Tab-separated table of C-alpha atoms and ligand atoms in Angstrom:
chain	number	residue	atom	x	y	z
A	1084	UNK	CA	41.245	42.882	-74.899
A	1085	UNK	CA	40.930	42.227	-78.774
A	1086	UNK	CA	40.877	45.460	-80.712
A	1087	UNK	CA	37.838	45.915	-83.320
A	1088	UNK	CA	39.295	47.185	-86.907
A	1089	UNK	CA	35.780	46.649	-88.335
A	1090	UNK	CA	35.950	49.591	-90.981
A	1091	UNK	CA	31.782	49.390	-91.623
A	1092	UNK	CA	32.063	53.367	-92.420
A	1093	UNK	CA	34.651	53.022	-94.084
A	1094	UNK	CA	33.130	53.007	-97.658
A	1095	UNK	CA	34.009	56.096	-100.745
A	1096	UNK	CA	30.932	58.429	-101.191
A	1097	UNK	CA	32.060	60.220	-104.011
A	1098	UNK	CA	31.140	58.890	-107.479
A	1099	UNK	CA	34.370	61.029	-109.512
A	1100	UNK	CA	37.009	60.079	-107.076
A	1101	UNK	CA	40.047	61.554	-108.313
A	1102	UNK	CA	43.126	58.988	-109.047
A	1103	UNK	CA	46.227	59.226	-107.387
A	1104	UNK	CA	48.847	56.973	-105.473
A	1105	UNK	CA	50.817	56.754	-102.220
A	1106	UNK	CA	54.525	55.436	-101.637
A	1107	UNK	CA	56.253	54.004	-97.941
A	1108	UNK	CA	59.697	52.471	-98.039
A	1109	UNK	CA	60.030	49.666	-95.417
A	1110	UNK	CA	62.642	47.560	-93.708
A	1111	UNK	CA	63.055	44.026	-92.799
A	1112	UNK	CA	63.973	43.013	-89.441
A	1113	UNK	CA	66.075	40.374	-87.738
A	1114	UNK	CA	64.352	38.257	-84.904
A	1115	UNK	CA	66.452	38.116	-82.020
A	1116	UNK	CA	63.907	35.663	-79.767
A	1117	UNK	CA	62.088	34.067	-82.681
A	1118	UNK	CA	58.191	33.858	-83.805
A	1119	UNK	CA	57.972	29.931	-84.773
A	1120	UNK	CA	54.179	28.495	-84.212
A	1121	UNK	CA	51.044	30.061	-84.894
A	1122	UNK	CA	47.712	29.706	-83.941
A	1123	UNK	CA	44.057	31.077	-85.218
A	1124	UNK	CA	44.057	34.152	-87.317
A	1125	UNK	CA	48.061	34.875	-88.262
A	1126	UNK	CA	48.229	35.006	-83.843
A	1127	UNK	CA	52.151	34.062	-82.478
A	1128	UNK	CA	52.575	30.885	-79.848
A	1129	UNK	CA	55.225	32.866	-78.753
A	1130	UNK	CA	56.265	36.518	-78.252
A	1131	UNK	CA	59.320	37.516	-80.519
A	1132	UNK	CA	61.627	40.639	-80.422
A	1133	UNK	CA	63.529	41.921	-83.227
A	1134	UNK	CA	65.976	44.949	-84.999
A	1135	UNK	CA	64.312	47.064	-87.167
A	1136	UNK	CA	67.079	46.964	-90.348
A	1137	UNK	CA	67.958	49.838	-92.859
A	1138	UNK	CA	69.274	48.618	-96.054
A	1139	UNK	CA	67.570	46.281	-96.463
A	1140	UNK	CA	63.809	47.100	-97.279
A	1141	UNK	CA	61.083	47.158	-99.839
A	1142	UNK	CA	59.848	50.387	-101.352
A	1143	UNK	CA	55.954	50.085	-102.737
A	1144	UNK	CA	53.882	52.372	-104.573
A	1145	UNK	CA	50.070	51.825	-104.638
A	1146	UNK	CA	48.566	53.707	-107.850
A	1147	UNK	CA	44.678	53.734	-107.444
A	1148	UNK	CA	41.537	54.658	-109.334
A	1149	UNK	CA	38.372	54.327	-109.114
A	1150	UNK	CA	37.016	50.881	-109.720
A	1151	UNK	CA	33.722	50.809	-112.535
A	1152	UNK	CA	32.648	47.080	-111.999
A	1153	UNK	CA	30.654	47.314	-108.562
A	1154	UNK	CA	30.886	44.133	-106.590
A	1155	UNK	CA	33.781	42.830	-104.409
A	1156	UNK	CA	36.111	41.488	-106.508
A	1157	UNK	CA	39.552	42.756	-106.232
A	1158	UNK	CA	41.187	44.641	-109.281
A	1159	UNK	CA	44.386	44.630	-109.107
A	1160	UNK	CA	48.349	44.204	-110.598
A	1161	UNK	CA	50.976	43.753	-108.761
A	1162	UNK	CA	54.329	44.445	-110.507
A	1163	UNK	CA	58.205	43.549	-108.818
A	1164	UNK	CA	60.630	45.139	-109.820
A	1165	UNK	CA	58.846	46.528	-112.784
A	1166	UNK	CA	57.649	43.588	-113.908
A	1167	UNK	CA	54.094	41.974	-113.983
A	1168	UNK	CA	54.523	38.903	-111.021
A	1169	UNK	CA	51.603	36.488	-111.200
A	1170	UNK	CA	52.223	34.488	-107.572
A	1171	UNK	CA	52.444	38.437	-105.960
A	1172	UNK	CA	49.270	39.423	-108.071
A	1173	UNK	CA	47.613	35.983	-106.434
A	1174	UNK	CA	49.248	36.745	-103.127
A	1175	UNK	CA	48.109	40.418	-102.837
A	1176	UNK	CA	44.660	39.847	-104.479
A	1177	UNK	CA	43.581	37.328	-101.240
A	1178	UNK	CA	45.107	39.737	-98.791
A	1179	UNK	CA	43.168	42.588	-99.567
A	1180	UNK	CA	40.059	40.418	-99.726
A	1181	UNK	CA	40.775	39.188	-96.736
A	1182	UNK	CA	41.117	42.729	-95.375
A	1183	UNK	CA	37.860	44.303	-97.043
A	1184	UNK	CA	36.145	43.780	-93.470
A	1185	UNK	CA	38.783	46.364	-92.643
A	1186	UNK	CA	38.915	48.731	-95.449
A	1187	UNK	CA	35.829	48.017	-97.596
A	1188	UNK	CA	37.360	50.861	-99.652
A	1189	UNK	CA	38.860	48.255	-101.207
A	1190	UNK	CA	36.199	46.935	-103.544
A	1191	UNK	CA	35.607	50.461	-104.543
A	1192	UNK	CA	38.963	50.866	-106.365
A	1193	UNK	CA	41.132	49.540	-109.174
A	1194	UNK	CA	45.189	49.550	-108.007
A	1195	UNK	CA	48.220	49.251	-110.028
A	1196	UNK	CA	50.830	48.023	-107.194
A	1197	UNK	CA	54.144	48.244	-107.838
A	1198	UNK	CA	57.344	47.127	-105.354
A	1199	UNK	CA	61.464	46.554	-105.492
A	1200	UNK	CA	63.197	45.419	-102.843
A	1201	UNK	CA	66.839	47.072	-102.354
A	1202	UNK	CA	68.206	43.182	-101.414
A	1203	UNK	CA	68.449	40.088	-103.148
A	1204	UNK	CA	65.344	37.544	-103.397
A	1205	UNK	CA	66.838	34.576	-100.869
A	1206	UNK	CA	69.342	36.587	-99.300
A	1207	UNK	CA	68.425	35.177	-95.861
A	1208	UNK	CA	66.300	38.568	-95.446
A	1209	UNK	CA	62.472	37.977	-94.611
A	1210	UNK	CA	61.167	39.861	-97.701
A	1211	UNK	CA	57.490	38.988	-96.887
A	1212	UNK	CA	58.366	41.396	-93.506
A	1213	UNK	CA	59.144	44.437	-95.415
A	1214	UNK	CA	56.985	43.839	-98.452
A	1215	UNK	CA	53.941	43.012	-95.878
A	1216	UNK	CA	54.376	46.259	-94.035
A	1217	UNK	CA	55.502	48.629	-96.931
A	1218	UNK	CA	51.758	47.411	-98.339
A	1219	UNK	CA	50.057	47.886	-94.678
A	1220	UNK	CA	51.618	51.256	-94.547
A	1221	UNK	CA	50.146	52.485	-97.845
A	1222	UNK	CA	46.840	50.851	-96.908
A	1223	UNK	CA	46.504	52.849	-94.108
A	1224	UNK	CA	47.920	56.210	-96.172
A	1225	UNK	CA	44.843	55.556	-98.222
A	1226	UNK	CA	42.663	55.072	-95.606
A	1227	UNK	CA	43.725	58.106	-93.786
A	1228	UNK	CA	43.576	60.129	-97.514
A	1229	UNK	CA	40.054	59.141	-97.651
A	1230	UNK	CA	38.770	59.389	-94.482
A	1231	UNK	CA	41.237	61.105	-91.670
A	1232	UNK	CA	40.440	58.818	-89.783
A	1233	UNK	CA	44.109	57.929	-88.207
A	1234	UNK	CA	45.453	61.196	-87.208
A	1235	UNK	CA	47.672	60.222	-84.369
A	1236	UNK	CA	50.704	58.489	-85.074
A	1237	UNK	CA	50.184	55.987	-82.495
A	1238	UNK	CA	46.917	54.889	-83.555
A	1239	UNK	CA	48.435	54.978	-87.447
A	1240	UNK	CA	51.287	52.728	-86.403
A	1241	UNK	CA	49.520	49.955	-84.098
A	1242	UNK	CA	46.802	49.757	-87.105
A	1243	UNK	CA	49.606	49.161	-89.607
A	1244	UNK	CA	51.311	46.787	-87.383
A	1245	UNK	CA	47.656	45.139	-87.112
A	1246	UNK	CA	47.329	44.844	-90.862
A	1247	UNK	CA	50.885	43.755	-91.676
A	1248	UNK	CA	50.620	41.079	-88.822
A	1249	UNK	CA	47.656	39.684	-91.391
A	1250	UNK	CA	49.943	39.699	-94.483
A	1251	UNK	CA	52.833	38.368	-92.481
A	1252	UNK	CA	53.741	38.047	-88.965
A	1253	UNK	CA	56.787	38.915	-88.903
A	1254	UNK	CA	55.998	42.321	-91.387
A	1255	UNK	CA	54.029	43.603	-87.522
A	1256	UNK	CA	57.225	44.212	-86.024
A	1257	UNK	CA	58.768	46.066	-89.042
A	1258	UNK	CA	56.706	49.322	-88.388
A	1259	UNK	CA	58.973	50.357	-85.476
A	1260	UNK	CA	62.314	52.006	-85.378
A	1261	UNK	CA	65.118	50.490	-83.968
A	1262	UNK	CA	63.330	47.308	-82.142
A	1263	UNK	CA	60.373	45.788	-81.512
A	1264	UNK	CA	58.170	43.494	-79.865
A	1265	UNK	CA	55.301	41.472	-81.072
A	1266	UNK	CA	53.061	39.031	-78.670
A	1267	UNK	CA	51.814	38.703	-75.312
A	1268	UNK	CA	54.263	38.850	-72.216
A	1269	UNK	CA	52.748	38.952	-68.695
A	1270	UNK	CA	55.495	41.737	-67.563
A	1271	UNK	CA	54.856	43.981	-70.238
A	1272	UNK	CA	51.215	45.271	-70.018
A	1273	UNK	CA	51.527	46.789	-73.534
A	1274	UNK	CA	51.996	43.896	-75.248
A	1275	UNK	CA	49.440	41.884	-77.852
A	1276	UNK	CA	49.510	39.319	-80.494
A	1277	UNK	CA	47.287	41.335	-82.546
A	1278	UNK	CA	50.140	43.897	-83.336
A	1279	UNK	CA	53.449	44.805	-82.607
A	1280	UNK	CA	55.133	47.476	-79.636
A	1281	UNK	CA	58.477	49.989	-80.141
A	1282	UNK	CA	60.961	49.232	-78.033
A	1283	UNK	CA	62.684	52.854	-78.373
A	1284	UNK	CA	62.496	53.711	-74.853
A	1285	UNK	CA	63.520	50.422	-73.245
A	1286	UNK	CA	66.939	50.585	-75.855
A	1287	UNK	CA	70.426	50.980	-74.244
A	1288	UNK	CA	71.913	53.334	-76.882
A	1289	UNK	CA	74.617	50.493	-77.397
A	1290	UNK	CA	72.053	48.964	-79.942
A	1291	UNK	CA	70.691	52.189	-81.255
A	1292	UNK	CA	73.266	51.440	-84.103
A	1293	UNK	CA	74.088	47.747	-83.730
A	1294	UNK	CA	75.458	46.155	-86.942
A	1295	UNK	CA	74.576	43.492	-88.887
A	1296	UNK	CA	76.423	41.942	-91.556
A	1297	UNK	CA	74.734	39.307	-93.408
A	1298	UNK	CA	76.747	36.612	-94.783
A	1299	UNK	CA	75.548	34.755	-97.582
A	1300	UNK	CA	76.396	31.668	-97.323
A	1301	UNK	CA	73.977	30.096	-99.912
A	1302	UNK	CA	72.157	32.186	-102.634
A	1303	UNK	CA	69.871	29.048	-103.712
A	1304	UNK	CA	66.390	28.943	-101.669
A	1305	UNK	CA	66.543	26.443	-99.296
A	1306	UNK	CA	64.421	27.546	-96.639
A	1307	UNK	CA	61.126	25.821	-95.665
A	1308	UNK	CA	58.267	28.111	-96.412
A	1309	UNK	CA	56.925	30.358	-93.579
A	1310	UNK	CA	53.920	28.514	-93.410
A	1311	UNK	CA	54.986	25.053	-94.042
A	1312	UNK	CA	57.420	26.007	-90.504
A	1313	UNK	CA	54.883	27.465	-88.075
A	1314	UNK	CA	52.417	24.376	-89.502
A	1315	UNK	CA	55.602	22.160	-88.125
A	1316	UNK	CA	55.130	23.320	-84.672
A	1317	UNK	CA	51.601	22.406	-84.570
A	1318	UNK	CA	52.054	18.386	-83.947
A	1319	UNK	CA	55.660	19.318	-82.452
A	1320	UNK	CA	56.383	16.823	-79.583
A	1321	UNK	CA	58.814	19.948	-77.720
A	1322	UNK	CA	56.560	22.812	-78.978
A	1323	UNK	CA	55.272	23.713	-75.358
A	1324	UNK	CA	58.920	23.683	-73.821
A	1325	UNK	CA	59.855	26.042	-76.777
A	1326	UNK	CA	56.851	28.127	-75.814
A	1327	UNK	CA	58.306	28.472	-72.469
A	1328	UNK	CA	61.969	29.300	-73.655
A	1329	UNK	CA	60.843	32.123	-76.199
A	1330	UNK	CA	58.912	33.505	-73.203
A	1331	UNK	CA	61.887	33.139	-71.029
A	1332	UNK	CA	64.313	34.250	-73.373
A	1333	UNK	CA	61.689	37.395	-74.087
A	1334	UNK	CA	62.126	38.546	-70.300
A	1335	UNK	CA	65.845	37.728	-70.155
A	1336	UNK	CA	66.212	40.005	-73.803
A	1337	UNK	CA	64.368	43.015	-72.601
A	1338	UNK	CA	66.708	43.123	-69.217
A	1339	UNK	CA	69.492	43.169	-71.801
A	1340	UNK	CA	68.495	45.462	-74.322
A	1341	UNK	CA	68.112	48.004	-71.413
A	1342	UNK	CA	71.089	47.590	-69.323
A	1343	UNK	CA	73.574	46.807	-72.281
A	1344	UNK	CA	74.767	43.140	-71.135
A	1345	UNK	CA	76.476	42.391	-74.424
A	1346	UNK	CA	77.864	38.803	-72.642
A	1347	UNK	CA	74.128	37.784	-71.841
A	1348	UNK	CA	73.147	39.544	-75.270
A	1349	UNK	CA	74.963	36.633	-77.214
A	1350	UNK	CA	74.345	33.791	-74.882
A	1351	UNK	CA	70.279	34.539	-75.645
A	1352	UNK	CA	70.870	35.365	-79.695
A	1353	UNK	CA	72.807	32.336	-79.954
A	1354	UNK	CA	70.421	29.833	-78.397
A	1355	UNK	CA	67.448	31.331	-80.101
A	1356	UNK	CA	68.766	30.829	-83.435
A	1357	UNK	CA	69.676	27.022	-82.160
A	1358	UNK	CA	66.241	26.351	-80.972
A	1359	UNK	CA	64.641	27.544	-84.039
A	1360	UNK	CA	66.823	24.974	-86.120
A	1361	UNK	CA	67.373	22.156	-83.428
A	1362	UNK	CA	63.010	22.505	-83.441
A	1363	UNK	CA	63.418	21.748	-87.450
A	1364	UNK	CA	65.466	19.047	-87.390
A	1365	UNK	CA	63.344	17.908	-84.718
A	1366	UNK	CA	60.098	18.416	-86.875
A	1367	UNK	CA	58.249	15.383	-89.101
A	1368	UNK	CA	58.947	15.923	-91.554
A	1369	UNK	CA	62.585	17.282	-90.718
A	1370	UNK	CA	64.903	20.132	-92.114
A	1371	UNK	CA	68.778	20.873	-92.184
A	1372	UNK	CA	69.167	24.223	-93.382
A	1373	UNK	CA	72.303	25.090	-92.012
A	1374	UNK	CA	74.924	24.712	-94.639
A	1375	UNK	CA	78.765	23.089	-93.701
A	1376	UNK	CA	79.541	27.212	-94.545
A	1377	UNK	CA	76.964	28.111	-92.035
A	1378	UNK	CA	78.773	25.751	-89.631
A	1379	UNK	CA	82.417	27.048	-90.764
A	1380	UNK	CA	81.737	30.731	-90.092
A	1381	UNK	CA	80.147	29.763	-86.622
A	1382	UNK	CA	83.286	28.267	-85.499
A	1383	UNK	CA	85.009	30.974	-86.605
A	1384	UNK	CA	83.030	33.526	-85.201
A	1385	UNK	CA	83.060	32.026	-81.104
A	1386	UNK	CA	86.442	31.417	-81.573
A	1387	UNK	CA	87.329	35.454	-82.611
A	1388	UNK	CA	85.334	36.182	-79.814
A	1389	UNK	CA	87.184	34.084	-77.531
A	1390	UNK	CA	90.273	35.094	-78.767
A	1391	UNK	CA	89.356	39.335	-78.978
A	1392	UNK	CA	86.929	39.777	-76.437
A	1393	UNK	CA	84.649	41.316	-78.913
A	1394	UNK	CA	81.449	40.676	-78.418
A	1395	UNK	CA	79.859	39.217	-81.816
A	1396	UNK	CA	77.181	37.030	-81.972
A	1397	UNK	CA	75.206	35.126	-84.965
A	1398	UNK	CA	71.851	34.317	-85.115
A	1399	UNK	CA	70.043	32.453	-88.272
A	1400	UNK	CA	66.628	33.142	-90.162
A	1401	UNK	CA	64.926	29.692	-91.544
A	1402	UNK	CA	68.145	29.372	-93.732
A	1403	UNK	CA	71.767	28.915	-93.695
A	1404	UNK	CA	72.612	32.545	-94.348
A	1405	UNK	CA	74.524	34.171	-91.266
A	1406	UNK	CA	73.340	37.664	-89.329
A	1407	UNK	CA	76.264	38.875	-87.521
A	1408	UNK	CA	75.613	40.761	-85.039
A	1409	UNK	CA	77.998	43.437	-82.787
A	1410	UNK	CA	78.420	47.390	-81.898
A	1411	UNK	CA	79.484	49.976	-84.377
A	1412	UNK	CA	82.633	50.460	-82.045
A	1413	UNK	CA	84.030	47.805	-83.811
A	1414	UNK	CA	83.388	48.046	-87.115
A	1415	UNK	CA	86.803	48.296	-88.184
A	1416	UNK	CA	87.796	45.050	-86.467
A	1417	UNK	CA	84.983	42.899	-87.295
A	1418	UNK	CA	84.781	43.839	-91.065
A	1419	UNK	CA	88.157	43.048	-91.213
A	1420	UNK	CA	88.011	40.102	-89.912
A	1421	UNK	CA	84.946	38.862	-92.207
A	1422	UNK	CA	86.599	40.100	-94.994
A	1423	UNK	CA	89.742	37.568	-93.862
A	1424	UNK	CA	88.331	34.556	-93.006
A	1425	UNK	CA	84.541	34.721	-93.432
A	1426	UNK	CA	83.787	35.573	-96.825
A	1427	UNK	CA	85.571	32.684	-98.459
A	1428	UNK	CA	82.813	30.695	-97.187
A	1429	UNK	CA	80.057	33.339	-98.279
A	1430	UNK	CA	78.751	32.197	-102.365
A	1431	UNK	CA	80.017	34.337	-104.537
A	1432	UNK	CA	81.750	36.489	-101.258
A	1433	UNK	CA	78.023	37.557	-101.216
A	1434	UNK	CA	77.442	40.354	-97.774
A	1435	UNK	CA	74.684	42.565	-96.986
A	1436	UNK	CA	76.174	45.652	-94.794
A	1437	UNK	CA	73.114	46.427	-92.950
A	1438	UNK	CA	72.218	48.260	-89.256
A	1439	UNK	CA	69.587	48.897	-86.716
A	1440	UNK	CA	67.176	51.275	-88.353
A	1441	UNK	CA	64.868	54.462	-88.378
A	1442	UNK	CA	61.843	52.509	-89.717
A	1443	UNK	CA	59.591	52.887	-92.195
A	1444	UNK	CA	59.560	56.297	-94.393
A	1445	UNK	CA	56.462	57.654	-96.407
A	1446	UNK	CA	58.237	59.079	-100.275
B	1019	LIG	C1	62.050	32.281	-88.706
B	1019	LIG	O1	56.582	35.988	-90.504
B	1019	LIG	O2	57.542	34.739	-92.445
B	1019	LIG	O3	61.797	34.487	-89.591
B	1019	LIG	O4	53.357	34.706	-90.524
B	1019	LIG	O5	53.588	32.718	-92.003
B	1019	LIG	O6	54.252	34.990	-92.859
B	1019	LIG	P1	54.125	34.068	-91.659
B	1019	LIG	O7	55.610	33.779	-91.143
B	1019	LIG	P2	56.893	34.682	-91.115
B	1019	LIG	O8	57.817	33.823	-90.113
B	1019	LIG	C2	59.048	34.296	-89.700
B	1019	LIG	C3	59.806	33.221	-89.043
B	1019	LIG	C4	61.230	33.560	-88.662
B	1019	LIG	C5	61.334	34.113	-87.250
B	1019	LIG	C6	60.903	35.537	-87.018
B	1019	LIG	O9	61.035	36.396	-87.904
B	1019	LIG	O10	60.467	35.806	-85.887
């Protein structure tokens, strides 16, 4: 059943609202089973499960006032990393018109936005994940400032995942600690494309910490645009049989992250991150995005495996940047061996240390 946001009472009485602001750090995430295909209003083809990360996030303050112009246009500046960004003001400006059938509140106030993120722009990190859902979080602060309306944390979280999913659909899975799910699946009743589900419960504590070091193979932006990608999908000649190997692969992966299978873990990574570039190469028009470094550190990684028994695995973003993935347990070993032979094939020896996460944190 669809859920109904429709905020109608959801309008500021008060004539001498007082100004004031509200701040949420949050994370990216890594897809595991990748979200590639959309349909109708920002809705998945597929259902996709990720890791919730913790270094790696975007940390957005919304300063607001009270707007003197009546009508519906938005007022607003959006500043990154102190200073005033033009495409983000654009950006930001359509998404909260977009959303004023949710919070109407919106058209009431004037906001002074203003966001860093703790990673590099085109570090192979979806920024639009964490800077979609820091922005949903501090929508729905305001919202519950104003009107109470969102008192249980359940109800907060599932409407934030809602009204991320809008800015980004990837940002809906961010809201969760640890891992989540976003998209319908038969065997999991809880499920919906509208908004994304925590996976805390259903997490062997093997992946409670899981690492993941992201190698940077290229710092130039490469990667076809989110919606350029998902548009790919819709004339794809093997989109359907991809439709049936994310769902597939989404069974297979919750199995796993319950019972711990780390051999089946990297079997499913590993052919998710294929698909998603074999279906871009595949596309019209086509992409390459893996880089000969991307290809390099692959080799090297199944062949450490092979040779140690440690189970790593990589999977891939639309990029050529690297997420390796494997259990704290062996830290020591792994960094030490991307610090021998993977980082000479990393620009500039560029690495992101990052983990499974907490999730989002109100400041
Ligand atoms: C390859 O969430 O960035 O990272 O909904 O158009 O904003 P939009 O797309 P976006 O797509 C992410 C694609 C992906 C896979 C994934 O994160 O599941």
């Amino acid at each position: 059943m669809s859920i109904d946001y429709t905020g109608k009472n959801l309008i500021l009485e008060s004539s001498n609202l007082e100004a004031g602001k509200v701040k949420w750090q949050s994370p990216s995430n890594i897809a595991l089973v990748k979200y590639w295909g959309k349909f109708g209003n920002q809705l998945p083809r597929n259902p996709s499960i990720s890791f919730t990360l913790t270094e790696s996030y975007t940390e957005t303050e919304i300063e607001y006032s009270e707007k003197i112009e009546k009508g519906n246009r938005i007022e607003l500046e959006y500043l990154f990393n102190g200073q005033e960004n033009e495409a983000f003001t654009a950006r930001v400006k359509k998404y909260f018109h977009e959303l004023l059938p949710i919070f109407p509140f919106l058209q009431q106030l004037s906001f002074k936005i203003n966001s860093r993120n703790t990673f590099p722009h085109s570090a192979g990190i979806a920024s639009s994940a964490s800077a979609m859902s820091a922005l949903a979080l501090g929508l729905c602060s305001l919202e519950d400032r104003f009107f109470g309306s969102l008192a249980a944390d359940d109800d907060y979280e599932r409407k934030a995942s809602y009204v991320a999913r809008l800015g980004s659909g990837s940002a809906c899975r961010s809201i969760f600690a640890q891992a989540a799910m976003w998209g319908r699946l038969e065997s999991v009743p809880a499920s919906s494309d509208e908004y994304a589900i925590p996976m805390k419960d259903g997490l062997h504590e093997l992946f409670q910490d899981y690492r993941d070091s992201i190698l940077m193979v290229s710092r130039s932006v490469k990667s076809v645009s989110s919606s350029a990608g998902h548009q790919l999908m819709d004339t794809h000649p093997y989109a359907s049989v991809r439709y049936a190997e994310a769902r597939k692969n989404c069974n297979s992966l919750l199995s796993v992250l319950r019972n711990g299978d780390l051999e089946r873990f990297v079997e499913i990574v590993e052919t998710e991150a294929f698909q998603l570039h074999a279906l871009m190469m595949m596309s019209s028009p086509s992409y390459v995005l893996m880089e000969p470094g991307t290809l390099a550190i692959i080799g090297l990684i199944r062949q450490f495996r092979h040779d140690t028994g440690i189970p790593i695995a990589f999977t891939l973003d639309a990029g050529p940047n690297i997420h390796l993935l494997y259990p704290a347990k062996y830290l020591t070993e792994v960094e030490l061996f991307i610090e021998e032979e993977l980082l000479t094939h990393c620009e500039q020896r560029g690495i992101i240390k990052d983990k499974v996460g907490a999730g989002p944190l109100e400041i």
